[in-house]
Amino acid sequence: MSAHPDHRTDDFYWTAKIPLLEEGAALHRPAHEQATAWLADLLPAAGVRRVLDVGSGPGVATTFLLADSFPEAEVVAVDGTPALLERAREHAERRGLADRVRTLHADLPADFGTLGAADVVWSSHAVHHLGDQQAALNALAATLRPGGLLAVAERGLPARYLPRDIGMGRPGLLARLDAAEEDGYTTMREELPGSTPVVEDWPAMLAAAGLVPSGSRTFLIDRPAPLDAPVREQLHARLSHLRDQIGTRLDSADRATLDRLLDRESREGILWRPDAFYLMAITVHTARSGPPEQ
């Protein structure tokens, strides 16, 4: 499957998705800036020569932030979708970073062995789309040079963006969407090739991969109401995705409420509501490889 957190890899599909991915990266940029700066504090930039961004997409979420945090390093955007890697190359050219930011097409987990050695490996919301998560962490850990750092962003707190009572439908819609999404997530995990149950204790999993946990931190994205148009479009896209993916898990009343929220003309819709906000937490877990043997 693709390293990117969606199973589809056809270029036509992802070319259409690029604007949404890039707008989402802009929304989450403050948290990613803090996260990549933290990595540079954990591992002195002067000793970092190669960085992997595994599941990079078009690169605008973290690839170029990693290049900023580790200015002496080659940064490699790794993804399974050619259209997204081509976009990452375009961004690198535009930013004058084509000599340091490179791309690598990898279909994971089959291509873990092609990643090459690195001093820093970043992977955001990609591991959980591989059937055997522990094996994936083991493979990422194996790419680290002695003293290297693996950072995995997985399963932060779900986004909050509406009050409990929105004045239509039964109160508590977001809680029910979360529950349905968790059920869908469990089904997705069960249907992955080689799906292997594991207690999702990420520091413990990193330790089981032979690494020494070096801390976990959570970074917030906090956009209070009223929201600007790009963030509202992100929320509209998220609700549309949920309607498609988990709509059958909801009752008819909640589906009707979702449809009203998605109505682009209605003042009750997410594109116009004055009470819409955006609050999300991204949690990053880190671990180090051991020092060189004496």
CSV table of C-alpha atoms in Angstrom, one decimal:
chain,number,residue,atom,x,y,z
A,1,MET,CA,0.0,0.0,0.0
A,2,SER,CA,1.0,3.6,-0.3
A,3,ALA,CA,3.0,5.4,2.4
A,4,HIS,CA,0.5,8.2,2.2
A,5,PRO,CA,-2.5,7.8,4.7
A,6,ASP,CA,-5.0,6.9,2.0
A,7,HIS,CA,-5.0,3.6,0.1
A,8,ARG,CA,-5.6,5.2,-3.3
A,9,THR,CA,-2.4,5.9,-5.3
A,10,ASP,CA,-3.7,6.9,-8.8
A,11,ASP,CA,-2.4,10.3,-9.9
A,12,PHE,CA,-5.7,11.6,-11.1
A,13,TYR,CA,-7.3,11.2,-7.7
A,14,TRP,CA,-4.4,12.8,-5.8
A,15,THR,CA,-3.9,15.6,-8.3
A,16,ALA,CA,-7.4,16.6,-7.5
A,17,LYS,CA,-6.7,16.3,-3.7
A,18,ILE,CA,-3.5,18.4,-3.7
A,19,PRO,CA,-5.1,21.8,-3.0
A,20,LEU,CA,-7.0,20.4,0.0
A,21,LEU,CA,-3.8,18.7,1.3
A,22,GLU,CA,-1.9,21.9,1.0
A,23,GLU,CA,-4.6,24.0,2.7
A,24,GLY,CA,-4.7,21.4,5.5
A,25,ALA,CA,-0.9,21.7,5.8
A,26,ALA,CA,-1.2,25.5,6.2
A,27,LEU,CA,-3.9,25.0,8.9
A,28,HIS,CA,-1.6,22.7,10.9
A,29,ARG,CA,1.6,24.5,10.2
A,30,PRO,CA,2.0,26.1,13.7
A,31,ALA,CA,1.9,22.6,15.4
A,32,HIS,CA,4.3,21.1,12.8
A,33,GLU,CA,6.7,24.1,13.2
A,34,GLN,CA,6.8,23.4,17.0
A,35,ALA,CA,7.2,19.7,16.5
A,36,THR,CA,10.1,19.9,14.0
A,37,ALA,CA,11.8,22.6,16.2
A,38,TRP,CA,11.6,20.1,19.1
A,39,LEU,CA,13.3,17.4,17.1
A,40,ALA,CA,16.2,19.8,16.4
A,41,ASP,CA,16.5,20.3,20.2
A,42,LEU,CA,16.6,16.6,20.7
A,43,LEU,CA,19.2,16.0,18.1
A,44,PRO,CA,21.8,18.7,17.3
A,45,ALA,CA,21.4,19.7,13.7
A,46,ALA,CA,25.1,19.8,13.0
A,47,GLY,CA,25.3,16.0,13.1
A,48,VAL,CA,22.3,15.3,10.9
A,49,ARG,CA,23.1,14.5,7.3
A,50,ARG,CA,20.0,12.7,6.0
A,51,VAL,CA,16.3,13.0,7.1
A,52,LEU,CA,13.4,10.9,5.9
A,53,ASP,CA,9.8,12.2,5.8
A,54,VAL,CA,7.9,9.0,5.4
A,55,GLY,CA,4.4,9.5,4.1
A,56,SER,CA,5.2,13.0,3.0
A,57,GLY,CA,2.4,13.7,0.5
A,58,PRO,CA,3.2,16.9,-1.4
A,59,GLY,CA,5.9,17.9,1.1
A,60,VAL,CA,4.3,21.1,2.5
A,61,ALA,CA,3.3,19.7,5.9
A,62,THR,CA,6.7,18.8,7.2
A,63,THR,CA,9.3,18.1,4.5
A,64,PHE,CA,10.4,21.8,4.2
A,65,LEU,CA,10.1,22.4,8.0
A,66,LEU,CA,12.5,19.5,8.5
A,67,ALA,CA,14.8,21.1,5.9
A,68,ASP,CA,14.7,24.3,8.0
A,69,SER,CA,15.3,22.5,11.3
A,70,PHE,CA,18.2,20.5,9.9
A,71,PRO,CA,19.9,22.9,7.5
A,72,GLU,CA,22.9,20.7,6.7
A,73,ALA,CA,20.9,17.6,5.9
A,74,GLU,CA,19.5,16.1,2.7
A,75,VAL,CA,15.7,15.7,3.3
A,76,VAL,CA,13.9,12.9,1.4
A,77,ALA,CA,10.2,13.0,0.9
A,78,VAL,CA,9.0,9.4,0.8
A,79,ASP,CA,5.5,8.6,-0.6
A,80,GLY,CA,3.8,6.0,-2.7
A,81,THR,CA,2.0,8.4,-5.0
A,82,PRO,CA,3.9,9.8,-7.9
A,83,ALA,CA,1.7,12.9,-8.3
A,84,LEU,CA,2.4,14.0,-4.7
A,85,LEU,CA,6.1,13.5,-5.1
A,86,GLU,CA,6.1,15.6,-8.3
A,87,ARG,CA,4.3,18.3,-6.4
A,88,ALA,CA,7.0,18.1,-3.7
A,89,ARG,CA,9.7,18.5,-6.3
A,90,GLU,CA,7.9,21.6,-7.7
A,91,HIS,CA,7.8,23.1,-4.2
A,92,ALA,CA,11.5,22.3,-3.7
A,93,GLU,CA,12.4,24.1,-7.0
A,94,ARG,CA,10.2,27.1,-6.1
A,95,ARG,CA,11.9,27.4,-2.7
A,96,GLY,CA,15.4,27.0,-4.0
A,97,LEU,CA,15.9,23.7,-2.2
A,98,ALA,CA,16.1,21.2,-5.1
A,99,ASP,CA,19.8,20.5,-4.1
A,100,ARG,CA,18.7,19.4,-0.6
A,101,VAL,CA,15.1,18.1,-0.8
A,102,ARG,CA,14.7,15.0,-2.8
A,103,THR,CA,11.9,12.5,-3.4
A,104,LEU,CA,11.7,8.7,-3.2
A,105,HIS,CA,8.8,6.6,-4.4
A,106,ALA,CA,8.2,3.7,-1.9
A,107,ASP,CA,5.3,1.3,-1.7
A,108,LEU,CA,5.2,0.3,1.9
A,109,PRO,CA,5.7,-2.1,3.6
A,110,ALA,CA,7.3,-3.9,0.6
A,111,ASP,CA,9.8,-1.1,0.0
A,112,PHE,CA,11.1,-0.4,3.5
A,113,GLY,CA,14.4,-1.8,2.5
A,114,THR,CA,14.9,0.9,-0.2
A,115,LEU,CA,14.7,3.9,2.2
A,116,GLY,CA,18.4,3.9,3.1
A,117,ALA,CA,20.1,5.0,6.3
A,118,ALA,CA,19.1,8.3,8.0
A,119,ASP,CA,19.8,10.3,11.1
A,120,VAL,CA,16.2,11.4,11.5
A,121,VAL,CA,13.0,9.7,10.4
A,122,TRP,CA,9.7,11.5,10.7
A,123,SER,CA,6.4,9.6,10.0
A,124,SER,CA,3.0,11.3,10.4
A,125,HIS,CA,-0.2,9.2,10.4
A,126,ALA,CA,1.2,6.7,8.0
A,127,VAL,CA,2.2,3.7,10.3
A,128,HIS,CA,-1.4,3.0,11.3
A,129,HIS,CA,-2.3,2.4,7.6
A,130,LEU,CA,0.1,-0.6,7.5
A,131,GLY,CA,-1.2,-4.0,8.7
A,132,ASP,CA,1.6,-4.8,11.2
A,133,GLN,CA,2.4,-1.5,13.0
A,134,GLN,CA,5.1,-3.0,15.1
A,135,ALA,CA,6.9,-4.4,12.1
A,136,ALA,CA,6.6,-1.0,10.4
A,137,LEU,CA,8.3,0.7,13.4
A,138,ASN,CA,10.9,-2.1,13.5
A,139,ALA,CA,11.7,-1.3,9.8
A,140,LEU,CA,11.8,2.5,10.4
A,141,ALA,CA,14.1,1.9,13.4
A,142,ALA,CA,16.4,-0.2,11.3
A,143,THR,CA,17.0,2.7,9.0
A,144,LEU,CA,18.5,4.9,11.8
A,145,ARG,CA,22.2,5.5,12.1
A,146,PRO,CA,23.7,5.1,15.6
A,147,GLY,CA,22.3,7.8,17.8
A,148,GLY,CA,19.5,8.7,15.3
A,149,LEU,CA,16.0,9.8,16.0
A,150,LEU,CA,12.6,8.4,15.0
A,151,ALA,CA,9.6,10.6,15.4
A,152,VAL,CA,6.1,9.2,14.9
A,153,ALA,CA,2.9,11.4,14.9
A,154,GLU,CA,-0.1,9.1,15.6
A,155,ARG,CA,-3.5,9.3,17.1
A,156,GLY,CA,-3.7,12.7,18.7
A,157,LEU,CA,-6.9,14.1,20.0
A,158,PRO,CA,-9.7,14.3,17.5
A,159,ALA,CA,-10.6,17.7,16.1
A,160,ARG,CA,-13.3,19.8,17.9
A,161,TYR,CA,-15.1,22.3,15.7
A,162,LEU,CA,-18.7,22.7,16.8
A,163,PRO,CA,-20.6,23.2,20.2
A,164,ARG,CA,-22.3,20.2,21.7
A,165,ASP,CA,-25.7,21.7,20.9
A,166,ILE,CA,-25.7,23.3,17.4
A,167,GLY,CA,-29.4,24.1,17.4
A,168,MET,CA,-30.4,21.3,15.0
A,169,GLY,CA,-30.6,17.6,15.4
A,170,ARG,CA,-29.8,15.8,18.7
A,171,PRO,CA,-27.0,17.5,20.8
A,172,GLY,CA,-23.7,15.6,20.9
A,173,LEU,CA,-23.3,15.1,17.1
A,174,LEU,CA,-19.5,15.3,17.2
A,175,ALA,CA,-19.3,12.6,19.9
A,176,ARG,CA,-21.4,10.3,17.8
A,177,LEU,CA,-19.2,11.1,14.7
A,178,ASP,CA,-16.1,10.2,16.7
A,179,ALA,CA,-17.6,6.9,17.8
A,180,ALA,CA,-18.6,6.0,14.3
A,181,GLU,CA,-15.2,7.0,13.0
A,182,GLU,CA,-13.5,4.8,15.6
A,183,ASP,CA,-15.6,1.9,14.5
A,184,GLY,CA,-14.7,2.6,10.9
A,185,TYR,CA,-11.0,2.9,11.9
A,186,THR,CA,-11.2,-0.5,13.6
A,187,THR,CA,-12.7,-2.1,10.5
A,188,MET,CA,-10.1,-0.4,8.3
A,189,ARG,CA,-7.3,-1.9,10.5
A,190,GLU,CA,-8.8,-5.3,10.5
A,191,GLU,CA,-9.0,-5.4,6.7
A,192,LEU,CA,-5.4,-4.3,6.0
A,193,PRO,CA,-3.1,-7.0,4.6
A,194,GLY,CA,-1.2,-8.6,7.4
A,195,SER,CA,-3.3,-6.9,10.0
A,196,THR,CA,-1.8,-7.6,13.5
A,197,PRO,CA,-3.4,-6.5,16.7
A,198,VAL,CA,-1.2,-4.5,19.1
A,199,VAL,CA,-1.7,-2.4,22.1
A,200,GLU,CA,-1.1,1.1,20.7
A,201,ASP,CA,1.2,2.3,23.4
A,202,TRP,CA,3.6,4.1,21.0
A,203,PRO,CA,6.5,4.7,23.4
A,204,ALA,CA,6.4,0.9,24.3
A,205,MET,CA,6.2,0.0,20.6
A,206,LEU,CA,9.2,2.2,19.9
A,207,ALA,CA,11.1,0.5,22.8
A,208,ALA,CA,10.1,-2.9,21.3
A,209,ALA,CA,11.7,-1.8,18.1
A,210,GLY,CA,15.0,-1.6,19.9
A,211,LEU,CA,15.0,2.2,20.5
A,212,VAL,CA,15.2,4.3,23.6
A,213,PRO,CA,12.1,6.5,24.0
A,214,SER,CA,13.1,10.2,24.3
A,215,GLY,CA,9.8,11.7,25.0
A,216,SER,CA,6.3,12.5,23.7
A,217,ARG,CA,4.8,15.9,23.2
A,218,THR,CA,1.5,17.3,22.1
A,219,PHE,CA,1.0,20.3,19.9
A,220,LEU,CA,-2.2,22.3,19.6
A,221,ILE,CA,-3.9,24.0,16.6
A,222,ASP,CA,-6.3,26.5,18.1
A,223,ARG,CA,-8.4,28.6,15.7
A,224,PRO,CA,-11.3,30.3,17.6
A,225,ALA,CA,-14.5,31.4,16.0
A,226,PRO,CA,-15.2,33.1,13.7
A,227,LEU,CA,-13.2,31.1,11.2
A,228,ASP,CA,-11.9,32.3,7.9
A,229,ALA,CA,-13.0,30.8,4.6
A,230,PRO,CA,-10.1,28.4,4.0
A,231,VAL,CA,-10.5,26.7,7.4
A,232,ARG,CA,-14.3,26.5,6.8
A,233,GLU,CA,-13.5,24.7,3.5
A,234,GLN,CA,-11.3,22.3,5.4
A,235,LEU,CA,-14.1,21.5,7.8
A,236,HIS,CA,-16.6,21.1,4.9
A,237,ALA,CA,-14.2,18.7,3.3
A,238,ARG,CA,-13.8,16.8,6.5
A,239,LEU,CA,-17.6,16.5,7.0
A,240,SER,CA,-18.1,15.4,3.4
A,241,HIS,CA,-15.4,12.7,3.9
A,242,LEU,CA,-17.2,11.5,7.1
A,243,ARG,CA,-20.6,11.5,5.3
A,244,ASP,CA,-19.1,9.2,2.6
A,245,GLN,CA,-17.0,7.0,4.9
A,246,ILE,CA,-19.2,6.5,8.0
A,247,GLY,CA,-22.7,7.7,6.9
A,248,THR,CA,-24.1,4.2,7.1
A,249,ARG,CA,-23.0,3.9,10.7
A,250,LEU,CA,-25.2,6.9,11.7
A,251,ASP,CA,-28.9,7.0,12.2
A,252,SER,CA,-31.1,8.9,9.7
A,253,ALA,CA,-31.5,11.9,12.0
A,254,ASP,CA,-27.7,12.4,12.2
A,255,ARG,CA,-27.3,11.9,8.5
A,256,ALA,CA,-29.9,14.6,7.9
A,257,THR,CA,-28.0,17.0,10.3
A,258,LEU,CA,-24.8,16.3,8.4
A,259,ASP,CA,-26.5,17.1,5.2
A,260,ARG,CA,-27.6,20.5,6.6
A,261,LEU,CA,-24.1,21.2,7.8
A,262,LEU,CA,-22.8,20.5,4.3
A,263,ASP,CA,-25.4,22.7,2.5
A,264,ARG,CA,-23.2,25.5,1.0
A,265,GLU,CA,-26.1,27.9,0.9
A,266,SER,CA,-27.6,27.4,4.3
A,267,ARG,CA,-26.6,29.8,7.2
A,268,GLU,CA,-26.8,26.7,9.4
A,269,GLY,CA,-24.0,25.1,7.3
A,270,ILE,CA,-20.4,24.8,8.4
A,271,LEU,CA,-19.4,27.4,5.7
A,272,TRP,CA,-21.4,30.1,7.4
A,273,ARG,CA,-22.0,29.3,11.1
A,274,PRO,CA,-20.6,31.9,13.5
A,275,ASP,CA,-20.0,29.2,16.2
A,276,ALA,CA,-17.6,27.1,14.2
A,277,PHE,CA,-14.0,26.9,15.5
A,278,TYR,CA,-11.1,24.5,15.2
A,279,LEU,CA,-9.1,22.8,18.0
A,280,MET,CA,-6.9,19.8,17.4
A,281,ALA,CA,-4.0,18.1,19.1
A,282,ILE,CA,-1.1,16.4,17.3
A,283,THR,CA,1.0,14.0,19.5
A,284,VAL,CA,4.5,13.1,18.5
A,285,HIS,CA,6.4,10.2,20.0
A,286,THR,CA,10.2,10.0,19.7
A,287,ALA,CA,12.9,7.5,20.4
A,288,ARG,CA,16.7,7.2,19.8
A,289,SER,CA,18.8,4.5,18.5
A,290,GLY,CA,21.7,3.4,20.6
A,291,PRO,CA,25.2,5.0,20.3
A,292,PRO,CA,27.9,3.4,18.2
A,293,GLU,CA,29.5,0.3,19.8
A,294,GLN,CA,32.8,1.0,21.4
